[in-house]
Amino acid sequence: SFMYKGEMITFFGDPELQSKGSSLKNMQTRGWAEQAGFDMEMFEMNQTEVIQDIPDKIQQILDSFSKVFAEPTQLPPVRGREHGIKLIAGAGPISVHPYRYPHAYKMEELVTQMLEAGTIRPSKSPFQVLYC
């Protein structure tokens, strides 16, 4: 949301314009796969597309709100009210082992970068989750 000529403007996506994926099994269950003239578009779901040509009007908006789109370099400011989780007195940590993260080296690298940048800080919680 932003102000334009004294009026609050908010961008919303149109859910009707978004493609809803479906599995072949789902299509067979509904009988869609047997219909004559059935078209299917297949694409990799984890693929990301980068738009290189940004229209000038959109670029002007992005430039005028560059603080909003900038990468965070520090923790957010301390606010007047801090929220906390109320713990039961004497309760210990839940005895559930953390799941293994197959790319621990990448995760460690990201955590180190965020610590150095000041976007996160070490936890002092007795309930902290150690990644492995």
PDB file of C-alpha atoms in Angstrom:
ATOM      1  CA  SER A   1       0.000   0.000   0.000  1.00  0.00           C
ATOM      2  CA  PHE A   2       1.100   3.529  -0.664  1.00  0.00           C
ATOM      3  CA  MET A   3      -0.271   7.060  -0.906  1.00  0.00           C
ATOM      4  CA  TYR A   4      -0.782   8.552  -4.370  1.00  0.00           C
ATOM      5  CA  LYS A   5      -2.216  12.065  -4.748  1.00  0.00           C
ATOM      6  CA  GLY A   6      -3.653  11.869  -1.235  1.00  0.00           C
ATOM      7  CA  GLU A   7      -5.317   8.506  -1.831  1.00  0.00           C
ATOM      8  CA  MET A   8      -4.250   5.151  -0.350  1.00  0.00           C
ATOM      9  CA  ILE A   9      -3.478   2.660  -3.147  1.00  0.00           C
ATOM     10  CA  THR A  10      -3.148  -1.086  -2.467  1.00  0.00           C
ATOM     11  CA  PHE A  11      -2.098  -3.731  -5.003  1.00  0.00           C
ATOM     12  CA  PHE A  12      -3.861  -7.090  -4.841  1.00  0.00           C
ATOM     13  CA  GLY A  13      -3.288 -10.178  -6.972  1.00  0.00           C
ATOM     14  CA  ASP A  14      -6.227 -11.673  -8.858  1.00  0.00           C
ATOM     15  CA  PRO A  15      -6.619 -15.336  -7.795  1.00  0.00           C
ATOM     16  CA  GLU A  16      -8.673 -16.021 -10.944  1.00  0.00           C
ATOM     17  CA  LEU A  17      -5.616 -15.287 -13.087  1.00  0.00           C
ATOM     18  CA  GLN A  18      -3.391 -17.762 -11.260  1.00  0.00           C
ATOM     19  CA  SER A  19      -2.952 -21.245 -12.662  1.00  0.00           C
ATOM     20  CA  LYS A  20      -3.983 -23.995 -10.298  1.00  0.00           C
ATOM     21  CA  GLY A  21      -1.767 -27.043 -10.771  1.00  0.00           C
ATOM     22  CA  SER A  22      -3.214 -30.530 -10.919  1.00  0.00           C
ATOM     23  CA  SER A  23      -1.733 -34.008 -10.916  1.00  0.00           C
ATOM     24  CA  LEU A  24      -2.348 -36.557 -13.665  1.00  0.00           C
ATOM     25  CA  LYS A  25      -3.893 -38.874 -11.057  1.00  0.00           C
ATOM     26  CA  ASN A  26      -6.345 -36.119 -10.065  1.00  0.00           C
ATOM     27  CA  MET A  27      -7.267 -35.538 -13.714  1.00  0.00           C
ATOM     28  CA  GLN A  28      -7.851 -39.264 -14.260  1.00  0.00           C
ATOM     29  CA  THR A  29     -10.052 -39.450 -11.157  1.00  0.00           C
ATOM     30  CA  ARG A  30     -12.227 -36.619 -12.462  1.00  0.00           C
ATOM     31  CA  GLY A  31     -12.309 -38.088 -15.975  1.00  0.00           C
ATOM     32  CA  TRP A  32     -10.485 -35.154 -17.532  1.00  0.00           C
ATOM     33  CA  ALA A  33      -7.705 -37.296 -18.993  1.00  0.00           C
ATOM     34  CA  GLU A  34     -10.172 -39.252 -21.162  1.00  0.00           C
ATOM     35  CA  GLN A  35     -11.748 -36.205 -22.804  1.00  0.00           C
ATOM     36  CA  ALA A  36     -11.011 -35.662 -26.501  1.00  0.00           C
ATOM     37  CA  GLY A  37      -8.821 -32.683 -27.274  1.00  0.00           C
ATOM     38  CA  PHE A  38      -7.268 -32.549 -23.819  1.00  0.00           C
ATOM     39  CA  ASP A  39      -4.322 -30.115 -23.659  1.00  0.00           C
ATOM     40  CA  MET A  40      -1.677 -30.291 -20.990  1.00  0.00           C
ATOM     41  CA  GLU A  41       1.086 -27.830 -20.187  1.00  0.00           C
ATOM     42  CA  MET A  42       3.958 -29.190 -18.124  1.00  0.00           C
ATOM     43  CA  PHE A  43       6.585 -27.085 -16.439  1.00  0.00           C
ATOM     44  CA  GLU A  44       9.023 -27.364 -13.579  1.00  0.00           C
ATOM     45  CA  MET A  45       7.346 -26.169 -10.372  1.00  0.00           C
ATOM     46  CA  ASN A  46      10.466 -24.842  -8.642  1.00  0.00           C
ATOM     47  CA  GLN A  47      11.562 -22.752 -11.629  1.00  0.00           C
ATOM     48  CA  THR A  48      11.698 -19.007 -11.090  1.00  0.00           C
ATOM     49  CA  GLU A  49      11.398 -16.480 -13.870  1.00  0.00           C
ATOM     50  CA  VAL A  50      13.223 -13.173 -13.711  1.00  0.00           C
ATOM     51  CA  ILE A  51      11.652 -10.280 -15.560  1.00  0.00           C
ATOM     52  CA  GLN A  52      14.418  -8.160 -17.039  1.00  0.00           C
ATOM     53  CA  ASP A  53      12.360  -5.391 -18.672  1.00  0.00           C
ATOM     54  CA  ILE A  54      10.500  -3.444 -15.993  1.00  0.00           C
ATOM     55  CA  PRO A  55       8.163  -0.744 -17.357  1.00  0.00           C
ATOM     56  CA  ASP A  56       9.273   2.820 -16.546  1.00  0.00           C
ATOM     57  CA  LYS A  57       6.200   3.596 -14.406  1.00  0.00           C
ATOM     58  CA  ILE A  58       6.762   0.492 -12.271  1.00  0.00           C
ATOM     59  CA  GLN A  59      10.492   1.274 -11.963  1.00  0.00           C
ATOM     60  CA  GLN A  60       9.645   4.798 -10.750  1.00  0.00           C
ATOM     61  CA  ILE A  61       7.404   3.335  -8.037  1.00  0.00           C
ATOM     62  CA  LEU A  62      10.084   0.817  -7.040  1.00  0.00           C
ATOM     63  CA  ASP A  63      12.693   3.589  -6.880  1.00  0.00           C
ATOM     64  CA  SER A  64      10.482   5.886  -4.806  1.00  0.00           C
ATOM     65  CA  PHE A  65       9.869   3.063  -2.290  1.00  0.00           C
ATOM     66  CA  SER A  66      13.395   1.645  -2.320  1.00  0.00           C
ATOM     67  CA  LYS A  67      13.467   1.466   1.511  1.00  0.00           C
ATOM     68  CA  VAL A  68      10.540  -0.966   1.439  1.00  0.00           C
ATOM     69  CA  PHE A  69      12.261  -3.301  -1.038  1.00  0.00           C
ATOM     70  CA  ALA A  70      15.792  -3.067   0.411  1.00  0.00           C
ATOM     71  CA  GLU A  71      17.483  -6.064   2.046  1.00  0.00           C
ATOM     72  CA  PRO A  72      17.359  -5.758   5.858  1.00  0.00           C
ATOM     73  CA  THR A  73      20.723  -4.882   7.397  1.00  0.00           C
ATOM     74  CA  GLN A  74      19.771  -4.848  11.072  1.00  0.00           C
ATOM     75  CA  LEU A  75      17.123  -5.899  13.556  1.00  0.00           C
ATOM     76  CA  PRO A  76      13.892  -3.905  13.578  1.00  0.00           C
ATOM     77  CA  PRO A  77      13.742  -1.028  16.082  1.00  0.00           C
ATOM     78  CA  VAL A  78      12.660  -1.710  19.644  1.00  0.00           C
ATOM     79  CA  ARG A  79       8.985  -0.945  19.904  1.00  0.00           C
ATOM     80  CA  GLY A  80       6.974   0.285  22.874  1.00  0.00           C
ATOM     81  CA  ARG A  81       5.504  -3.155  23.467  1.00  0.00           C
ATOM     82  CA  GLU A  82       7.403  -6.425  23.433  1.00  0.00           C
ATOM     83  CA  HIS A  83       5.421  -9.618  23.068  1.00  0.00           C
ATOM     84  CA  GLY A  84       6.502 -12.782  24.782  1.00  0.00           C
ATOM     85  CA  ILE A  85       5.453 -16.385  25.113  1.00  0.00           C
ATOM     86  CA  LYS A  86       4.258 -17.229  28.609  1.00  0.00           C
ATOM     87  CA  LEU A  87       5.932 -20.430  29.773  1.00  0.00           C
ATOM     88  CA  ILE A  88       4.713 -22.852  32.398  1.00  0.00           C
ATOM     89  CA  ALA A  89       6.944 -22.664  35.472  1.00  0.00           C
ATOM     90  CA  GLY A  90       9.308 -25.627  35.736  1.00  0.00           C
ATOM     91  CA  ALA A  91       8.470 -26.975  32.273  1.00  0.00           C
ATOM     92  CA  GLY A  92      11.447 -28.374  30.403  1.00  0.00           C
ATOM     93  CA  PRO A  93      12.114 -28.503  26.698  1.00  0.00           C
ATOM     94  CA  ILE A  94      10.022 -30.893  24.633  1.00  0.00           C
ATOM     95  CA  SER A  95      11.989 -34.098  24.102  1.00  0.00           C
ATOM     96  CA  VAL A  96      11.683 -34.275  20.333  1.00  0.00           C
ATOM     97  CA  HIS A  97      14.815 -34.586  18.255  1.00  0.00           C
ATOM     98  CA  PRO A  98      15.187 -31.980  15.531  1.00  0.00           C
ATOM     99  CA  TYR A  99      14.978 -33.370  12.025  1.00  0.00           C
ATOM    100  CA  ARG A 100      18.128 -33.567   9.965  1.00  0.00           C
ATOM    101  CA  TYR A 101      18.610 -30.812   7.451  1.00  0.00           C
ATOM    102  CA  PRO A 102      20.467 -32.250   4.455  1.00  0.00           C
ATOM    103  CA  HIS A 103      22.115 -28.965   3.539  1.00  0.00           C
ATOM    104  CA  ALA A 104      23.476 -28.041   6.960  1.00  0.00           C
ATOM    105  CA  TYR A 105      26.578 -26.414   5.498  1.00  0.00           C
ATOM    106  CA  LYS A 106      24.450 -23.983   3.455  1.00  0.00           C
ATOM    107  CA  MET A 107      22.255 -23.271   6.463  1.00  0.00           C
ATOM    108  CA  GLU A 108      25.305 -22.583   8.614  1.00  0.00           C
ATOM    109  CA  GLU A 109      26.621 -20.192   5.960  1.00  0.00           C
ATOM    110  CA  LEU A 110      23.294 -18.315   5.836  1.00  0.00           C
ATOM    111  CA  VAL A 111      23.106 -18.062   9.633  1.00  0.00           C
ATOM    112  CA  THR A 112      26.684 -16.744   9.771  1.00  0.00           C
ATOM    113  CA  GLN A 113      25.911 -14.119   7.111  1.00  0.00           C
ATOM    114  CA  MET A 114      22.764 -12.986   8.936  1.00  0.00           C
ATOM    115  CA  LEU A 115      24.621 -12.806  12.273  1.00  0.00           C
ATOM    116  CA  GLU A 116      27.375 -10.701  10.693  1.00  0.00           C
ATOM    117  CA  ALA A 117      24.808  -8.440   8.984  1.00  0.00           C
ATOM    118  CA  GLY A 118      22.938  -7.990  12.266  1.00  0.00           C
ATOM    119  CA  THR A 119      19.592  -9.248  10.944  1.00  0.00           C
ATOM    120  CA  ILE A 120      19.467 -11.998  13.588  1.00  0.00           C
ATOM    121  CA  ARG A 121      21.001 -12.453  17.012  1.00  0.00           C
ATOM    122  CA  PRO A 122      21.918 -15.550  19.036  1.00  0.00           C
ATOM    123  CA  SER A 123      19.038 -17.049  21.010  1.00  0.00           C
ATOM    124  CA  LYS A 124      19.175 -17.220  24.790  1.00  0.00           C
ATOM    125  CA  SER A 125      16.061 -19.381  24.993  1.00  0.00           C
ATOM    126  CA  PRO A 126      16.271 -22.793  26.707  1.00  0.00           C
ATOM    127  CA  PHE A 127      13.864 -23.996  23.990  1.00  0.00           C
ATOM    128  CA  GLN A 128      16.037 -23.030  21.030  1.00  0.00           C
ATOM    129  CA  VAL A 129      16.247 -25.494  18.155  1.00  0.00           C
ATOM    130  CA  LEU A 130      19.703 -26.570  17.123  1.00  0.00           C
ATOM    131  CA  TYR A 131      19.928 -27.388  13.453  1.00  0.00           C
ATOM    132  CA  CYS A 132      21.963 -30.379  12.364  1.00  0.00           C
TER     133      CYS A 132
END
